[in-house]
Amino acid sequence: GESVGLHLPTLSVQEGDNSIINCAYSNSASDYFIWYKQESGKGPQFIIDIRSNMDKRQGQRVTVLLNKTVKHLSLQIAATQPGDSAVYFCAEWGHGSSNTGKLIFGQGTTLQVKP
Amino acid sequence: NAGVTQTPKFQVLKTGQSMTLQCAQDMNHEYMSWYRQDPGMGLRLIHYSVGAGITDQGEVPNGYNVSRSTTEDFPLRLLSAAPSQTSVYFCASRPRTGNTGELFFGEGSRLTVL
């Protein structure tokens, strides 16, 4: 079966440092891998995605890396700010189809930013 | 645009009661999904729809029914609530076409079954 998992449940970083959140996946046929941020009491919010034919994608202060050889996904946040404190989920479109709305989530990593 | 709107935001039910969680989106998205989120866990897919008149099961469909009579609405029905269905429920949508993996989520509906 397919699964998406995260390596660490909680990550604590100092404000201004860079954060790296990791994720392992099992379904090699996925089209997209996505990172979501969820603040307390709110719905998940899209951060960035990467297509399966790419290795790296950059956004504003965030970079996603995809290593298909070891089925590993990571989210790098530069100059982490207190507003980055949240739970971060990786997710993938299941069964190799991004047209079905069948998004599979990992369990989440809590990012704590210390002032 | 209001985006994805879920109602109610909070609901308490007794075991065996039925209810419907409403979800509406005004973005003309073909795809809509329902997820549940339990404490300390990720989101698990309950049901999804690729367009009006079409629905399919996700990872945890038992105890839930859905229908999709219009593009805008995707209600989730609990026919006989059980304590195991205590959770936060999220509705999400996305357009059929596009070059992104983004889903648009509602704010969630927190359900407690006593």
Tab-separated table of C-alpha atoms in Angstrom:
chain	number	residue	atom	x	y	z
A	1	GLY	CA	0.000	0.000	0.000
A	2	GLU	CA	1.032	3.580	-0.307
A	3	SER	CA	2.121	5.673	2.618
A	4	VAL	CA	3.615	9.026	3.253
A	5	GLY	CA	5.547	9.492	6.446
A	6	LEU	CA	7.599	12.111	8.202
A	7	HIS	CA	10.863	11.455	10.003
A	8	LEU	CA	10.363	13.622	13.101
A	9	PRO	CA	7.196	14.628	14.953
A	10	THR	CA	8.628	17.926	16.296
A	11	LEU	CA	11.355	20.258	15.087
A	12	SER	CA	12.547	23.163	17.221
A	13	VAL	CA	14.662	25.897	15.644
A	14	GLN	CA	15.952	29.315	16.584
A	15	GLU	CA	14.428	32.320	14.887
A	16	GLY	CA	16.553	33.257	11.902
A	17	ASP	CA	17.957	29.771	11.393
A	18	ASN	CA	17.083	27.561	8.453
A	19	SER	CA	14.626	24.696	8.954
A	20	ILE	CA	14.595	21.382	7.151
A	21	ILE	CA	11.566	19.119	7.366
A	22	ASN	CA	11.828	15.649	5.886
A	23	CYS	CA	9.361	13.197	4.437
A	24	ALA	CA	9.536	9.675	3.040
A	25	TYR	CA	7.045	8.327	0.536
A	26	SER	CA	6.366	4.923	-0.951
A	27	ASN	CA	4.365	5.491	-4.148
A	28	SER	CA	6.787	5.992	-7.029
A	29	ALA	CA	3.937	6.675	-9.457
A	30	SER	CA	2.790	9.950	-7.881
A	31	ASP	CA	2.623	12.997	-10.144
A	32	TYR	CA	2.990	15.695	-7.534
A	33	PHE	CA	4.437	16.020	-4.078
A	34	ILE	CA	3.109	18.865	-2.010
A	35	TRP	CA	3.832	20.609	1.260
A	36	TYR	CA	1.057	22.080	3.377
A	37	LYS	CA	1.183	24.255	6.473
A	38	GLN	CA	-1.505	24.032	9.112
A	39	GLU	CA	-1.855	26.592	11.860
A	40	SER	CA	-3.828	25.803	14.969
A	41	GLY	CA	-7.578	25.749	14.347
A	42	LYS	CA	-7.267	26.272	10.606
A	43	GLY	CA	-7.351	24.214	7.454
A	44	PRO	CA	-4.149	23.191	5.646
A	45	GLN	CA	-2.621	25.860	3.461
A	46	PHE	CA	-0.659	25.088	0.312
A	47	ILE	CA	3.005	26.071	0.473
A	48	ILE	CA	4.725	24.595	-2.554
A	49	ASP	CA	4.609	21.554	-4.788
A	50	ILE	CA	6.998	19.736	-7.046
A	51	ARG	CA	6.304	17.536	-10.038
A	52	SER	CA	7.759	14.079	-10.075
A	53	ASN	CA	10.046	14.959	-13.022
A	54	MET	CA	11.815	17.682	-11.028
A	55	ASP	CA	14.488	17.553	-8.321
A	56	LYS	CA	14.192	21.011	-6.845
A	57	ARG	CA	11.793	23.876	-6.750
A	58	GLN	CA	12.117	27.221	-5.014
A	59	GLY	CA	9.521	29.585	-3.716
A	60	GLN	CA	9.629	32.571	-1.450
A	61	ARG	CA	11.914	31.505	1.442
A	62	VAL	CA	11.063	27.857	0.791
A	63	THR	CA	12.726	25.149	-1.261
A	64	VAL	CA	11.450	21.657	-1.896
A	65	LEU	CA	13.839	18.872	-2.812
A	66	LEU	CA	12.787	15.559	-4.282
A	67	ASN	CA	15.064	12.530	-4.300
A	68	LYS	CA	13.297	9.807	-6.236
A	69	THR	CA	16.137	7.323	-5.777
A	70	VAL	CA	15.511	7.077	-2.044
A	71	LYS	CA	11.889	8.306	-2.161
A	72	HIS	CA	12.618	11.299	-0.004
A	73	LEU	CA	11.093	14.771	0.043
A	74	SER	CA	12.253	17.746	2.065
A	75	LEU	CA	11.088	21.282	2.758
A	76	GLN	CA	13.675	23.910	3.545
A	77	ILE	CA	12.590	27.188	5.122
A	78	ALA	CA	15.147	29.977	5.070
A	79	ALA	CA	15.452	32.470	7.928
A	80	THR	CA	12.689	30.849	9.965
A	81	GLN	CA	10.277	33.310	11.551
A	82	PRO	CA	7.829	32.963	14.466
A	83	GLY	CA	4.993	32.984	11.936
A	84	ASP	CA	6.384	29.759	10.495
A	85	SER	CA	5.405	27.891	13.668
A	86	ALA	CA	2.825	25.333	12.560
A	87	VAL	CA	2.367	21.710	11.605
A	88	TYR	CA	3.790	20.827	8.198
A	89	PHE	CA	2.420	17.984	6.122
A	90	CYS	CA	3.817	16.394	3.039
A	91	ALA	CA	1.337	14.886	0.636
A	92	GLU	CA	1.249	13.098	-2.677
A	93	TRP	CA	-1.297	12.457	-5.367
A	94	GLY	CA	-2.106	8.769	-5.063
A	95	HIS	CA	-1.930	6.101	-7.712
A	96	GLY	CA	-0.008	8.250	-10.147
A	97	SER	CA	-2.941	10.430	-11.073
A	98	SER	CA	-3.285	14.069	-10.181
A	99	ASN	CA	-6.726	14.217	-11.737
A	100	THR	CA	-8.659	12.396	-9.066
A	101	GLY	CA	-8.397	14.661	-6.029
A	102	LYS	CA	-7.071	11.690	-4.074
A	103	LEU	CA	-4.371	13.412	-2.063
A	104	ILE	CA	-2.596	11.230	0.533
A	105	PHE	CA	-1.117	12.967	3.584
A	106	GLY	CA	1.698	12.145	5.953
A	107	GLN	CA	1.282	12.532	9.714
A	108	GLY	CA	2.896	15.948	10.091
A	109	THR	CA	5.880	17.621	11.740
A	110	THR	CA	5.381	20.375	14.286
A	111	LEU	CA	7.791	23.260	13.740
A	112	GLN	CA	8.491	25.341	16.830
A	113	VAL	CA	10.377	28.601	16.360
A	114	LYS	CA	12.181	29.908	19.426
A	115	PRO	CA	12.628	33.687	19.699
B	1	ASN	CA	-14.674	34.593	-3.861
B	2	ALA	CA	-15.477	33.004	-0.526
B	3	GLY	CA	-13.447	29.908	-1.419
B	4	VAL	CA	-14.465	26.700	0.353
B	5	THR	CA	-17.128	27.174	3.004
B	6	GLN	CA	-17.982	24.538	5.589
B	7	THR	CA	-20.924	24.489	7.973
B	8	PRO	CA	-21.359	23.999	10.830
B	9	LYS	CA	-18.009	24.835	12.417
B	10	PHE	CA	-18.875	22.941	15.594
B	11	GLN	CA	-21.379	20.151	16.267
B	12	VAL	CA	-22.103	17.784	19.143
B	13	LEU	CA	-24.095	14.637	18.445
B	14	LYS	CA	-25.302	11.688	20.445
B	15	THR	CA	-24.479	8.174	19.312
B	16	GLY	CA	-26.929	7.071	16.644
B	17	GLN	CA	-27.949	10.538	15.501
B	18	SER	CA	-27.589	11.573	11.902
B	19	MET	CA	-26.369	14.806	10.437
B	20	THR	CA	-24.948	16.413	7.318
B	21	LEU	CA	-21.801	18.478	7.073
B	22	GLN	CA	-22.147	21.030	4.332
B	23	CYS	CA	-19.413	22.101	1.926
B	24	ALA	CA	-19.725	24.687	-0.799
B	25	GLN	CA	-17.172	26.259	-3.119
B	26	ASP	CA	-17.611	29.195	-5.476
B	27	MET	CA	-14.519	28.628	-7.623
B	28	ASN	CA	-16.200	26.303	-10.125
B	29	HIS	CA	-13.840	23.490	-9.145
B	30	GLU	CA	-14.627	20.072	-10.537
B	31	TYR	CA	-12.894	18.131	-7.771
B	32	MET	CA	-14.037	18.061	-4.179
B	33	SER	CA	-12.942	15.892	-1.277
B	34	TRP	CA	-13.679	15.224	2.369
B	35	TYR	CA	-10.935	14.486	4.896
B	36	ARG	CA	-10.959	13.764	8.581
B	37	GLN	CA	-8.167	14.731	10.937
B	38	ASP	CA	-7.696	13.051	14.301
B	39	PRO	CA	-5.412	14.396	17.055
B	40	GLY	CA	-1.739	14.156	16.191
B	41	MET	CA	-2.452	12.664	12.812
B	42	GLY	CA	-2.530	13.677	9.229
B	43	LEU	CA	-5.612	13.968	7.099
B	44	ARG	CA	-7.317	10.823	5.846
B	45	LEU	CA	-9.466	10.855	2.754
B	46	ILE	CA	-13.105	9.843	3.277
B	47	HIS	CA	-14.771	10.413	-0.112
B	48	TYR	CA	-14.052	12.448	-3.181
B	49	SER	CA	-15.746	13.598	-6.361
B	50	VAL	CA	-14.321	14.414	-9.772
B	51	GLY	CA	-17.442	16.206	-10.925
B	52	ALA	CA	-21.189	16.529	-10.522
B	53	GLY	CA	-22.840	13.107	-10.348
B	54	ILE	CA	-19.560	11.268	-9.701
B	55	THR	CA	-18.268	10.176	-6.296
B	56	ASP	CA	-15.766	7.606	-5.079
B	57	GLN	CA	-14.426	6.216	-1.830
B	58	GLY	CA	-11.221	7.245	-0.163
B	59	GLU	CA	-9.216	5.587	2.617
B	60	VAL	CA	-11.869	5.635	5.374
B	61	PRO	CA	-15.356	5.708	3.785
B	62	ASN	CA	-17.268	3.507	6.240
B	63	GLY	CA	-20.030	5.323	8.096
B	64	TYR	CA	-20.186	8.209	5.637
B	65	ASN	CA	-22.207	8.956	2.511
B	66	VAL	CA	-21.754	11.676	-0.069
B	67	SER	CA	-23.510	12.976	-3.134
B	68	ARG	CA	-22.625	15.577	-5.742
B	69	SER	CA	-25.709	16.961	-7.435
B	70	THR	CA	-24.089	20.300	-8.304
B	71	THR	CA	-20.560	21.506	-8.969
B	72	GLU	CA	-20.732	23.842	-5.969
B	73	ASP	CA	-21.872	21.511	-3.184
B	74	PHE	CA	-20.494	18.304	-1.700
B	75	PRO	CA	-22.297	17.357	1.522
B	76	LEU	CA	-21.033	14.627	3.853
B	77	ARG	CA	-23.678	12.572	5.659
B	78	LEU	CA	-23.312	10.596	8.850
B	79	LEU	CA	-26.310	8.250	8.998
B	80	SER	CA	-25.729	6.891	12.515
B	81	ALA	CA	-22.985	8.724	14.358
B	82	ALA	CA	-20.478	6.789	16.469
B	83	PRO	CA	-17.891	8.067	18.991
B	84	SER	CA	-15.164	6.918	16.574
B	85	GLN	CA	-16.355	9.632	14.204
B	86	THR	CA	-15.348	12.363	16.617
B	87	SER	CA	-12.884	14.343	14.540
B	88	VAL	CA	-12.246	17.514	12.606
B	89	TYR	CA	-13.570	17.304	9.061
B	90	PHE	CA	-12.098	19.245	6.168
B	91	CYS	CA	-13.564	19.785	2.744
B	92	ALA	CA	-11.234	20.626	-0.139
B	93	SER	CA	-11.500	21.386	-3.834
B	94	ARG	CA	-9.349	21.943	-6.876
B	95	PRO	CA	-9.862	22.588	-10.579
B	96	ARG	CA	-9.639	19.633	-12.939
B	97	THR	CA	-6.954	21.191	-15.077
B	98	GLY	CA	-3.866	23.056	-14.055
B	99	ASN	CA	-0.180	22.508	-13.407
B	100	THR	CA	-0.258	22.507	-9.650
B	101	GLY	CA	-0.970	20.005	-6.929
B	102	GLU	CA	-2.769	22.525	-4.753
B	103	LEU	CA	-5.992	21.701	-2.925
B	104	PHE	CA	-8.061	24.521	-1.457
B	105	PHE	CA	-9.289	23.692	2.044
B	106	GLY	CA	-12.151	24.935	4.145
B	107	GLU	CA	-11.699	25.966	7.768
B	108	GLY	CA	-12.969	22.652	9.118
B	109	SER	CA	-15.954	21.309	11.039
B	110	ARG	CA	-15.289	19.977	14.524
B	111	LEU	CA	-17.604	17.087	15.381
B	112	THR	CA	-17.976	15.450	18.777
B	113	VAL	CA	-20.033	12.277	19.157
B	114	LEU	CA	-21.006	11.406	22.717
